[in-house]
Coordinates of C-alpha atoms in Angstrom, one line a residue:
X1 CA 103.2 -128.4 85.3
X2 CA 101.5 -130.4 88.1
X3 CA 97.8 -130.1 88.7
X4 CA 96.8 -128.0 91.5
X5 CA 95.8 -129.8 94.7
X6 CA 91.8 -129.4 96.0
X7 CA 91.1 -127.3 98.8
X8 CA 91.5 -128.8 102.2
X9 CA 87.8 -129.4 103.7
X10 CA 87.2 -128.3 107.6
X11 CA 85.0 -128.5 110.0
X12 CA 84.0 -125.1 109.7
X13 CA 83.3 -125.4 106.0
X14 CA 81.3 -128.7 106.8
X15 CA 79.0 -126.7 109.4
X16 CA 78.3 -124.3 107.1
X17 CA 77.1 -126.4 104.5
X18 CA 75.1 -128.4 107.2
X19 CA 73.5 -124.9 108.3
X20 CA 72.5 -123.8 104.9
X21 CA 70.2 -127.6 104.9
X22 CA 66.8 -126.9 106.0
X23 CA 65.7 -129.5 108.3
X24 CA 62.7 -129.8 108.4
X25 CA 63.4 -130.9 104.5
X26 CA 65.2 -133.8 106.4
X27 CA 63.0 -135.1 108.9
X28 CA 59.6 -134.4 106.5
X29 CA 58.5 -137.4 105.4
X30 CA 57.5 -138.4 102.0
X31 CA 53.7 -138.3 101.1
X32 CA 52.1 -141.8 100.5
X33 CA 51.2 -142.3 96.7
X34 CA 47.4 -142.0 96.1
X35 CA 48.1 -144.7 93.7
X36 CA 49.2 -146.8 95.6
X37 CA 52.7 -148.8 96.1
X38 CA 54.8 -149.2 92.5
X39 CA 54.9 -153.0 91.1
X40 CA 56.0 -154.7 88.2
X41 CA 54.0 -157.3 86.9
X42 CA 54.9 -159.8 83.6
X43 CA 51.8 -159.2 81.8
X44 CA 50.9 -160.3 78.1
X45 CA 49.4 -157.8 75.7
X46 CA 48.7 -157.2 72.2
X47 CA 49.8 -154.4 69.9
X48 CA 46.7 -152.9 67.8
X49 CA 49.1 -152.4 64.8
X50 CA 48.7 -156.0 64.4
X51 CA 45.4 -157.4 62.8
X52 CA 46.8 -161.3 63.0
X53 CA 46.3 -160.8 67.0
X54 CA 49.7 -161.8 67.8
X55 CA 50.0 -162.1 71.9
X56 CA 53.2 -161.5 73.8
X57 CA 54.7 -160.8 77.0
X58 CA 56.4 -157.7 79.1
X59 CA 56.7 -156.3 82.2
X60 CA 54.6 -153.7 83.2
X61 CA 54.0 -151.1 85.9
X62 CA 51.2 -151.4 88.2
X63 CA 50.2 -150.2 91.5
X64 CA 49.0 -152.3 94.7
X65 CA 46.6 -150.5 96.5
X66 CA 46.3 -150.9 101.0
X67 CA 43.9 -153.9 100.6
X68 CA 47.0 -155.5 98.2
X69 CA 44.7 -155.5 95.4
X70 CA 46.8 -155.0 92.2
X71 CA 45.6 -152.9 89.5
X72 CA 46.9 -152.0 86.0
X73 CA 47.4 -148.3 84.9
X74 CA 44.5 -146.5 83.0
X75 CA 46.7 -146.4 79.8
X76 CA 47.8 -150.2 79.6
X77 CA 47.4 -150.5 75.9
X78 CA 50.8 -150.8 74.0
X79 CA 52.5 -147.7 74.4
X80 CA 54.2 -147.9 71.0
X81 CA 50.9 -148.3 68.8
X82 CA 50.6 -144.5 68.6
X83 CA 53.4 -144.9 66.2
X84 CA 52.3 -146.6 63.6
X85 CA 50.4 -143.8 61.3
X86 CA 48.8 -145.0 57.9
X87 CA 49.2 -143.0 54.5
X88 CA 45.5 -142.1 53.5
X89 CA 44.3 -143.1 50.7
X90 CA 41.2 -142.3 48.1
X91 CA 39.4 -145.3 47.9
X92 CA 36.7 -145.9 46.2
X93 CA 33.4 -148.2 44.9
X94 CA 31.7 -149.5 42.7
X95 CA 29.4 -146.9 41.7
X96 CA 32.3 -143.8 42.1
X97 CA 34.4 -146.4 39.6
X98 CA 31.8 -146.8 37.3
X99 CA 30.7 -143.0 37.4
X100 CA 34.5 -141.2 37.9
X101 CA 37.1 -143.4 36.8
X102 CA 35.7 -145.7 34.3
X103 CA 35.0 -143.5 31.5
X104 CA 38.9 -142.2 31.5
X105 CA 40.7 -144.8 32.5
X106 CA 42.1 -145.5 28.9
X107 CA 44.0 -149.0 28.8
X108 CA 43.7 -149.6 32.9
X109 CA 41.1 -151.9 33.9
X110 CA 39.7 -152.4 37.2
X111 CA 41.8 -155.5 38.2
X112 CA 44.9 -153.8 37.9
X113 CA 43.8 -150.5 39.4
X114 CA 42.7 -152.8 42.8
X115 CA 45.8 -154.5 42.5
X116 CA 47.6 -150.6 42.4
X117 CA 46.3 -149.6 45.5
X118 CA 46.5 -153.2 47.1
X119 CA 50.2 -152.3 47.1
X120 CA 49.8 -148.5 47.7
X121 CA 48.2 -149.2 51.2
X122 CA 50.4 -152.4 51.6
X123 CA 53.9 -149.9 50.7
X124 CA 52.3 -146.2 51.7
X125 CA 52.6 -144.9 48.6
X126 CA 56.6 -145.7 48.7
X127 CA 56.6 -145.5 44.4
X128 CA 60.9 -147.1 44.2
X129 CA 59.4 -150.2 46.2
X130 CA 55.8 -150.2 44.8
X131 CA 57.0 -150.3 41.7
X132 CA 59.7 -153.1 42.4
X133 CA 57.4 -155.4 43.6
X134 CA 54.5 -154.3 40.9
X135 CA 53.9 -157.7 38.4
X136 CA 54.2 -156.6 34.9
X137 CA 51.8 -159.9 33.8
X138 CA 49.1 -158.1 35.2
X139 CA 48.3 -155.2 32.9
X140 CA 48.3 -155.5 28.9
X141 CA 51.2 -152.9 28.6
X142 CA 54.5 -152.3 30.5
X143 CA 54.2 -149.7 33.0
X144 CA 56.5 -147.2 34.1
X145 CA 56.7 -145.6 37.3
X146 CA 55.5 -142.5 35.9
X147 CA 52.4 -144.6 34.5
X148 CA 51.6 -146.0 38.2
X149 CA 52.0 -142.5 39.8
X150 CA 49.9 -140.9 37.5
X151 CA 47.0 -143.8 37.3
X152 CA 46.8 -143.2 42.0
X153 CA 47.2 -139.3 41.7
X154 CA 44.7 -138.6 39.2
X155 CA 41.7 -141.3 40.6
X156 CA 42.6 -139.5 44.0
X157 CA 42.1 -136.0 42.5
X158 CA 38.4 -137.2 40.8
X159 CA 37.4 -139.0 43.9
X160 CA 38.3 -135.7 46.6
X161 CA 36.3 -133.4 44.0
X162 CA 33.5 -135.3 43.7
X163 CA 33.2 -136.0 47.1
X164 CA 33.1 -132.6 48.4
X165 CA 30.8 -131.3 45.7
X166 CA 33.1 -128.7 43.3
X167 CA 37.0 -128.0 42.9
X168 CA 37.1 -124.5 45.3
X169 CA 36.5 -126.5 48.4
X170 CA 39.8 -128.6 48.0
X171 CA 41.6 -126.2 46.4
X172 CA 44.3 -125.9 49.1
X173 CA 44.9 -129.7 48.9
X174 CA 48.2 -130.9 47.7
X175 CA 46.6 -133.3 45.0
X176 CA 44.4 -130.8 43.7
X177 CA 46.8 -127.4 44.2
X178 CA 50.0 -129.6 42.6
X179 CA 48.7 -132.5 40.1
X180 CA 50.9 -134.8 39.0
X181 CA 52.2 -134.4 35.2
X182 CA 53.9 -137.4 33.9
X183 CA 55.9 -135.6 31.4
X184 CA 57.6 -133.0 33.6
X185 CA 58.6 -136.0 35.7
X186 CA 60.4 -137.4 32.8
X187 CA 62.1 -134.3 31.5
X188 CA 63.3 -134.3 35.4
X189 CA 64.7 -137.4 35.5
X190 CA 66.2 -136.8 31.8
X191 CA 67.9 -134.1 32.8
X192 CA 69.1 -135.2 36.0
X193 CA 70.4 -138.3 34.2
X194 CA 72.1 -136.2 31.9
X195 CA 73.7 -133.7 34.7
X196 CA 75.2 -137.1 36.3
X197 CA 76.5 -138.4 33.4
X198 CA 79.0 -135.1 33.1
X199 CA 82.8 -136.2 32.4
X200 CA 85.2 -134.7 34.7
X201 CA 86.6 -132.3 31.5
X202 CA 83.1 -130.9 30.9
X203 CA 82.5 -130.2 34.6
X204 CA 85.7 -128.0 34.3
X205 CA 84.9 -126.5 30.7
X206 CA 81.0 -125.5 32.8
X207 CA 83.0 -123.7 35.8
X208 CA 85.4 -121.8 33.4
X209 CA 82.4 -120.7 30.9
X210 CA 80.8 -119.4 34.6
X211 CA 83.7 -117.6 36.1
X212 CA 83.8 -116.1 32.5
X213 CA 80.7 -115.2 33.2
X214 CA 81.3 -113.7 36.4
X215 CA 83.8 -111.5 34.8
X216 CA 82.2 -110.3 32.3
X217 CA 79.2 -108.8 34.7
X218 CA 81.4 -107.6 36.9
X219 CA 83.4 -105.5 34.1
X220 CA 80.0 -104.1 32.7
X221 CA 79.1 -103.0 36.6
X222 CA 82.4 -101.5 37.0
X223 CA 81.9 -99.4 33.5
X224 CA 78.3 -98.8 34.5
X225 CA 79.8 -97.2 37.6
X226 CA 82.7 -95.6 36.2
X227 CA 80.2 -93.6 33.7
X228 CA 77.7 -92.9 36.3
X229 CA 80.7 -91.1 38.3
X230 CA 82.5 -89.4 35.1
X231 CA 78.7 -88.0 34.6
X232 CA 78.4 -86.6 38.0
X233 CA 82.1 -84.8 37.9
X234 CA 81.3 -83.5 34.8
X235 CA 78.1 -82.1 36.0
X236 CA 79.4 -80.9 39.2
X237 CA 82.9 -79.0 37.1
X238 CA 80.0 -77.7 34.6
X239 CA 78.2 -76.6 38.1
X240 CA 81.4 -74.9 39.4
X241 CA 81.9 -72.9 35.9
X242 CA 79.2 -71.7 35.9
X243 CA 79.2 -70.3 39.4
X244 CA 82.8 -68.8 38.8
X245 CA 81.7 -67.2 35.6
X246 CA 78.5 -65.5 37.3
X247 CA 80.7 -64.2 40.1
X248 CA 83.3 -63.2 37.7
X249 CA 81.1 -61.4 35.6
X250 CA 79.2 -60.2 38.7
X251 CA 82.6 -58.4 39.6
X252 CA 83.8 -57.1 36.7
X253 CA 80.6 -55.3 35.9
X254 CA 80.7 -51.7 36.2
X255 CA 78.2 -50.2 39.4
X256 CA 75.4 -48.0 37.6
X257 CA 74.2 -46.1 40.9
X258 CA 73.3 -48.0 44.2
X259 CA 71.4 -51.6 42.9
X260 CA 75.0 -52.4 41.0
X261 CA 76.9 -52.4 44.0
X262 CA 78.3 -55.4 45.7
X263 CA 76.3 -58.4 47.2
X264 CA 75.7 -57.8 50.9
X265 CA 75.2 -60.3 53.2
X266 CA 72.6 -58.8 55.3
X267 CA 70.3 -55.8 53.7
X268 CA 71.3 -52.4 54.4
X269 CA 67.8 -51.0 55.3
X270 CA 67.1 -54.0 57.8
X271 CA 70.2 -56.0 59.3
X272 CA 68.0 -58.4 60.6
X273 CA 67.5 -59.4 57.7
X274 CA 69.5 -61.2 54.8
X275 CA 69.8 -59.4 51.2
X276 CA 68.1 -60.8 48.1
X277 CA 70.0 -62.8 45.5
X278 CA 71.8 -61.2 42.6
X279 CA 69.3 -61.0 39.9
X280 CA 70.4 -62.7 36.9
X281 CA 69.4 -62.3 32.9
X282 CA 65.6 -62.9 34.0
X283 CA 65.2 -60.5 36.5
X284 CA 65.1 -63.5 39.7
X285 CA 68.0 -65.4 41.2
X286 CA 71.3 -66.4 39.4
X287 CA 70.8 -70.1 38.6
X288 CA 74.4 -70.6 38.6
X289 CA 74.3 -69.1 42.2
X290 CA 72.3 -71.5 43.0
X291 CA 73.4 -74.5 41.7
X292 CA 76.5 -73.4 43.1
X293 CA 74.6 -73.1 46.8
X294 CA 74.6 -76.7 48.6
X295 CA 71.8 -79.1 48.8
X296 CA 70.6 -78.1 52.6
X297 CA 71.3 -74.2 51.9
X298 CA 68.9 -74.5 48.6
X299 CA 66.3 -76.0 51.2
X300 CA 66.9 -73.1 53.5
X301 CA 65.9 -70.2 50.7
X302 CA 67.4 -67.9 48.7
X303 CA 69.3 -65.8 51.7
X304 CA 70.7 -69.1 52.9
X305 CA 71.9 -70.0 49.4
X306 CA 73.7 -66.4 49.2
X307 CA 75.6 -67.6 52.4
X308 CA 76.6 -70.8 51.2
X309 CA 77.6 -69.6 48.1
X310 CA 78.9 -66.1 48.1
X311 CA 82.9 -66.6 47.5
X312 CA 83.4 -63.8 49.6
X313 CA 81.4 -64.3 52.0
X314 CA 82.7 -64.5 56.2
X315 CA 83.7 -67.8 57.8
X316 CA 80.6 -69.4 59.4
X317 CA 80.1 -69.0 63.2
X318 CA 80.2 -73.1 64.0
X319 CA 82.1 -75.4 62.2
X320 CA 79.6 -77.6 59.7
X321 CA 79.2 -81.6 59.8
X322 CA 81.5 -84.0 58.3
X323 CA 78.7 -84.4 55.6
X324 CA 79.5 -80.5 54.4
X325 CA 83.2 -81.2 53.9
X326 CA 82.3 -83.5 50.8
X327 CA 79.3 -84.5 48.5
X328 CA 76.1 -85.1 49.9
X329 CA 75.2 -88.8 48.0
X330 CA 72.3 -89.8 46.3
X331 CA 71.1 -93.2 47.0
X332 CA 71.3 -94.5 43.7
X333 CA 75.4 -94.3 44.2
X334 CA 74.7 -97.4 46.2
X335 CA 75.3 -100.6 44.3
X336 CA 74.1 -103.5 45.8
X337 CA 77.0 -104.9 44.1
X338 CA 80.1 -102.6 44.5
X339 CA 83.0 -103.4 41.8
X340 CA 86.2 -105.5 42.9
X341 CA 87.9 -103.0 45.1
X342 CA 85.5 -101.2 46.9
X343 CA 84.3 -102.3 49.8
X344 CA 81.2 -103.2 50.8
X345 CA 80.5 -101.2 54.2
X346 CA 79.7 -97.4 54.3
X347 CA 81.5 -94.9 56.9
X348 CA 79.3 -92.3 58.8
X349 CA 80.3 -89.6 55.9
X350 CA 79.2 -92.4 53.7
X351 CA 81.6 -93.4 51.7
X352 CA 83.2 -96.8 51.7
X353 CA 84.9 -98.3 54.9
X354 CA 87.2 -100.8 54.7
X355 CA 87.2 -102.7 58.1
X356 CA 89.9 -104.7 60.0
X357 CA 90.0 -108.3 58.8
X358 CA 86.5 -110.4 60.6
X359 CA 83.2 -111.0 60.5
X360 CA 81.1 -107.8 60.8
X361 CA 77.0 -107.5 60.8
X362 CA 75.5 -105.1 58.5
X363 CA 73.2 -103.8 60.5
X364 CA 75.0 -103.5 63.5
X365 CA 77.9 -101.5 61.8
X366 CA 75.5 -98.7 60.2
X367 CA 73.6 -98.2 63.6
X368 CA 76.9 -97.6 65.1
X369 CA 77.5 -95.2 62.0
X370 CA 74.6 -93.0 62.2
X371 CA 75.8 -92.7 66.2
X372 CA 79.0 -91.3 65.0
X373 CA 76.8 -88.8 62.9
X374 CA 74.8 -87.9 65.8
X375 CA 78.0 -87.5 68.3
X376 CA 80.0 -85.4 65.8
X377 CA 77.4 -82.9 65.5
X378 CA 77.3 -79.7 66.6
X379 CA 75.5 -78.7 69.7
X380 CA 75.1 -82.3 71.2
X381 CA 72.0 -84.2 72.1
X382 CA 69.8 -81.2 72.3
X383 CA 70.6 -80.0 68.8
X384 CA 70.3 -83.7 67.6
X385 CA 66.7 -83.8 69.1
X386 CA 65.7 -81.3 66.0
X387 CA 67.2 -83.8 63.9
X388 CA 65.0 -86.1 65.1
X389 CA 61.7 -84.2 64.9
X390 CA 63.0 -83.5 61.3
X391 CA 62.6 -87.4 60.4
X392 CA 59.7 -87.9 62.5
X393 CA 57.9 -85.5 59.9
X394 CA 58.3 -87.4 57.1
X395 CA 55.8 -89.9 58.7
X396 CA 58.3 -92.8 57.9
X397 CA 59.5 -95.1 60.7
X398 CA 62.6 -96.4 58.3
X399 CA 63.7 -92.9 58.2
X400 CA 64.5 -92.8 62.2
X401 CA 65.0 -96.2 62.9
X402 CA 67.3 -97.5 60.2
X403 CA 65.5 -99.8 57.3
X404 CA 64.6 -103.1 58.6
X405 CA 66.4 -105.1 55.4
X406 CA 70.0 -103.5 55.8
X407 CA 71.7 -103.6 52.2
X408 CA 74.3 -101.7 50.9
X409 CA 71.6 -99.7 49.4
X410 CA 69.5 -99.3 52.0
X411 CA 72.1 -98.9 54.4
X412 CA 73.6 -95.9 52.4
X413 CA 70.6 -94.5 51.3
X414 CA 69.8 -94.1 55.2
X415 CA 73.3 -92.7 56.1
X416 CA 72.7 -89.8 53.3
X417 CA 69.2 -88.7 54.6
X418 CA 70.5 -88.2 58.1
X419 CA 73.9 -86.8 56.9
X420 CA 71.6 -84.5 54.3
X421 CA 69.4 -83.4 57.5
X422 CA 72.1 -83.2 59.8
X423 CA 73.4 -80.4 57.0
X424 CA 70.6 -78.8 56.8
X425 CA 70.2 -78.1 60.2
X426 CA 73.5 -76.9 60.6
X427 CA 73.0 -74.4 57.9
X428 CA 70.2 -73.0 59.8
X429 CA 72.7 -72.7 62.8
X430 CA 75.2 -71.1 61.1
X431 CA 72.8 -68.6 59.1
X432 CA 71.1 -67.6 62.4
X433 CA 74.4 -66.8 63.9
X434 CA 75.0 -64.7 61.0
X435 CA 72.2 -63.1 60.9
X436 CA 72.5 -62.4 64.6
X437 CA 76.0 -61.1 64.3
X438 CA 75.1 -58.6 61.6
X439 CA 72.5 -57.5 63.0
X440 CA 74.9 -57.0 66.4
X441 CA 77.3 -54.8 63.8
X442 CA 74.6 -53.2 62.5
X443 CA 73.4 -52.3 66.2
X444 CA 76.4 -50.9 67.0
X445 CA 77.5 -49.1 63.7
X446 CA 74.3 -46.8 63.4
X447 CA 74.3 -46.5 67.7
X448 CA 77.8 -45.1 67.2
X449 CA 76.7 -43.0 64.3
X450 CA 73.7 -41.6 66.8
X451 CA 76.1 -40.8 69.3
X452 CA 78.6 -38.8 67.1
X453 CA 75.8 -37.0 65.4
X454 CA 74.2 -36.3 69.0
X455 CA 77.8 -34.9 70.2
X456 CA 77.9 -33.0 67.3
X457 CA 74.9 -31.5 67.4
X458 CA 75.2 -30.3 71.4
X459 CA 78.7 -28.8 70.1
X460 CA 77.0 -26.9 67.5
X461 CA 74.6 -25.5 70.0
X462 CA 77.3 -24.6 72.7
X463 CA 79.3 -22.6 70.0
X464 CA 76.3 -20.8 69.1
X465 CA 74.7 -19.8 72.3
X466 CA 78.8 -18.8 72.9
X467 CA 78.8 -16.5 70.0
X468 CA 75.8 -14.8 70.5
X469 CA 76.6 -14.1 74.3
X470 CA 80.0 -13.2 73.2
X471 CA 78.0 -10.9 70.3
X472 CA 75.8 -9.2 73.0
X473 CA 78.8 -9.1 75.5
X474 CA 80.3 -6.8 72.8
X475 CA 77.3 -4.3 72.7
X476 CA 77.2 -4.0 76.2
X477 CA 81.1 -3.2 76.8
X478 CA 82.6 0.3 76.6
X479 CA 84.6 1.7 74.0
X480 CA 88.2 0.0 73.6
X481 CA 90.6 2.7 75.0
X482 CA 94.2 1.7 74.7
X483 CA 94.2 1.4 79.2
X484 CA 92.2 -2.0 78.3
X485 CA 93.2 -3.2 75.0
X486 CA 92.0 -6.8 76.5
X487 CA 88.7 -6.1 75.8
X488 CA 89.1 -5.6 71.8
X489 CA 87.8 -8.9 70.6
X490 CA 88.1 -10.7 73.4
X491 CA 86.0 -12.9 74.9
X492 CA 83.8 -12.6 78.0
X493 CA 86.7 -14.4 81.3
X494 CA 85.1 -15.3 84.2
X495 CA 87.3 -15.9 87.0
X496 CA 90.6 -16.7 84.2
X497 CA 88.4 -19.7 82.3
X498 CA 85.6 -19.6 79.2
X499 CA 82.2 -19.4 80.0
X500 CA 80.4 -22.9 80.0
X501 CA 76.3 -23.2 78.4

């Protein structure tokens, strides 16, 4: 494939580019230097890391001035000096030495503690070469490099303390905050030595006795887990017995006059309003009933719970959040760890999501979870604003916002509060629709009742003021002669149709 050629340049392309250049950018001049005109000069010099005075030669850049005077920049010294820093070191005199270091130094005499920190300032305190170049002839016993480290570190620490009076003022300094301890240094080193020294066949005997390892805790989390869910099923099938034996017995019970009858859901003396829970051996609520009744109907009271968990109870109004379709989680579900097989990330119904194949960010992923949560519930933004208010109350910025270290844990422990919240506002939804259509039926039930008894009542006082015209009708008419047999027990005709009240 042959490269593409460049555009063709014309001379209308070259006047607008020559447009676009300001000129008076082009003909302004360039301001003259306050300086002065730019020189080099070959000028010696001396670099003040040097104390042997050593002169030498370089070029350097000066400035000649209108009157062709030549003068050299403010900051002519040796550029490069800056770098050459110095290790600090504790020294000390006679009087500290005699006072401070004499009376512990053990087997070190003064000579070869001088001679130590000649060649601690002459090597800044670099121990390998130090202790390379340190002549054994000089001090009555062999020293080790841990015997030279520990000799500087601990005249340093007496000499910084006495000078500034008492230990709390230098407490934050490296040599007093971290002394130097000569036999963790060589327990160090021994150990190191000893890790280096591996053979290849122990190296692999180490990684399987790990991965064995790794096995093993991961089968004890697994079992850990495993209980932990056979303990919740159990309780939950324990849960649903019960419920099903309360309603069965509940149903099978004989009615003894109008308090055995049948739960309602509303109460038949106010619609409005929802009926009490069947009372149970103690006189108050069925416990089964309401361990039966879901987590956000038990927060929304006994007449909620008697919704929730009444098996015969009418099909709610609105359709419930994911988060009612299966268990609402407790955040101790969430392992840090989960088992092989389970993944790590959490769905918005929080459970585990196994994503395509890639890289995915924690946080990023549960965000876009709880927007799912938000989008999927009913009655949009407006109805999601309660939501909101709801975790605002609990006076805990981690409970709108998302926890600010995203774990597993965290992460799922977030996902089930809003889920849990979401529920419960959706219960109250769906309970004020009920109670709203109830009350509706009950409206219209007892209107139409009204009405028939109103009819009713107008019927009964048309046939009576009938019969008692009809009555007096009678006592006013002649005596029936067979001419008129019409009149026997017949009623009054006006024009061919009844009479009307």
């Amino acid at each position: 494939m042959c490269a593409q050629r460049p555009p063709r340049l014309t001379s209308n392309h070259i006047s607008q580019l020559a447009s676009s250049l300001k000129k008076n950018d082009i003909l302004k001049k360039p301001k003259p230097s306050t300086k002065g005109i730019i020189t080099y000069q070959y000028r010696p010099f001396k670099n003040a890391a040097r104390t042997d005075g050593l002169e030498l030669l370089h070029w350097l850049k000066c400035y000649k001035g209108a009157n062709g005077v030549i003068r050299e920049p403010d900051d002519s010294e040796y550029p490069y000096a800056k770098y050459n820093k110095k290790v600090q070191l504790y020294k000390y005199n006679d009087e500290e030495y005699d006072s401070l270091i004499r009376p512990e130094s053990g087997n070190w005499t003064r000579e070869e503690t001088d001679y130590l920190y000649d060649l601690c300032e002459q090597f800044d305190l670099r121990w390998h070469v130090i202790f390379d170049r340190y002549e054994q002839q000089n001090s009555p016993t062999p020293r080790s490099l841990e015997d030279l480290k520990e000799r500087y570190y601990n005249v340093a620490r007496k000499l910084l303390v006495s000078r500034q009076g008492r230990e709390a003022a230098v407490a934050n300094s490296t040599i007093v905050k971290h002394p130097f301890n000569k036999q963790v240094e060589q327990d160090r080193k021994r150990a190191l030595a000893a890790l280096l020294a591996r053979t290849q066949q122990q190296i692999s005997e180490e990684h399987a006795i790990l991965a064995e390892a790794r096995a093993i805790e991961e089968k004890r989390k697994a079992e850990a887990m495993a209980a932990r869910r056979a303990a919740a099923a159990a309780a939950a099938a324990a849960a649903t017995t019960a419920a099903t034996t309360a309603t069965a017995t509940a149903a099978t019970t004989p009615a003894v006059g109008p308090a055995a009858a049948a739960p309602r859901t509303t109460s038949p003396s106010q619609p409005g309003r929802p009926a009490p829970l069947p009372a149970g051996p103690g006189g108050g609520a069925s416990a089964a009933t309401m361990a039966a009744a879901p987590m956000g109907a038990a927060a929304l009271g006994p007449g909620a719970a008697t919704v929730a968990a009444a098996p015969g109870a009418p099909r709610a109004l609105s359709p419930g959040p994911m988060s009612l379709g299966g268990d609402l989680r407790h955040p101790a579900d969430f392992e840090p760890a989960p088992p092989p097989g389970i993944p790590s990330l959490l769905d918005a119904e929080v459970k585990p999501f196994k994503p395509k194949p890639g890289v995915y960010l924690r946080g990023a992923h549960t965000q876009a979870m709880a927007a799912q949560q938000a989008a999927v519930m009913t009655g949009g933004s407006r109805a999601f604003k309660a939501v909101e208010a709801t975790l605002t109350e609990l006076a805990c910025p981690v409970a709108l916002y998302g926890p600010r270290v995203v774990t597993r844990s965290t992460a799922g422990a977030w996902l089930a509060l809003r889920a849990e919240v979401i529920a419960l506002h959706e219960m109250r939804r769906n309970l004020a629709n009920r109670l709203n259509a109830d009350t509706d039926r009950a409206a219209r039930h007892y209107g139409g009742m009204a009405l028939s008894a109103i009819l009713q009542v107008t019927r009964s006082a048309r046939r009576v003021r009938f019969l008692g015209r009809s009555r007096f009708s009678q006592k006013l008419s002649p005596e029936p002669s067979p001419e008129r047999p019409e009149l026997v027990g017949a009623p009054p005709q006006a024009n061919g149709q009844d009479i009307r009240v």
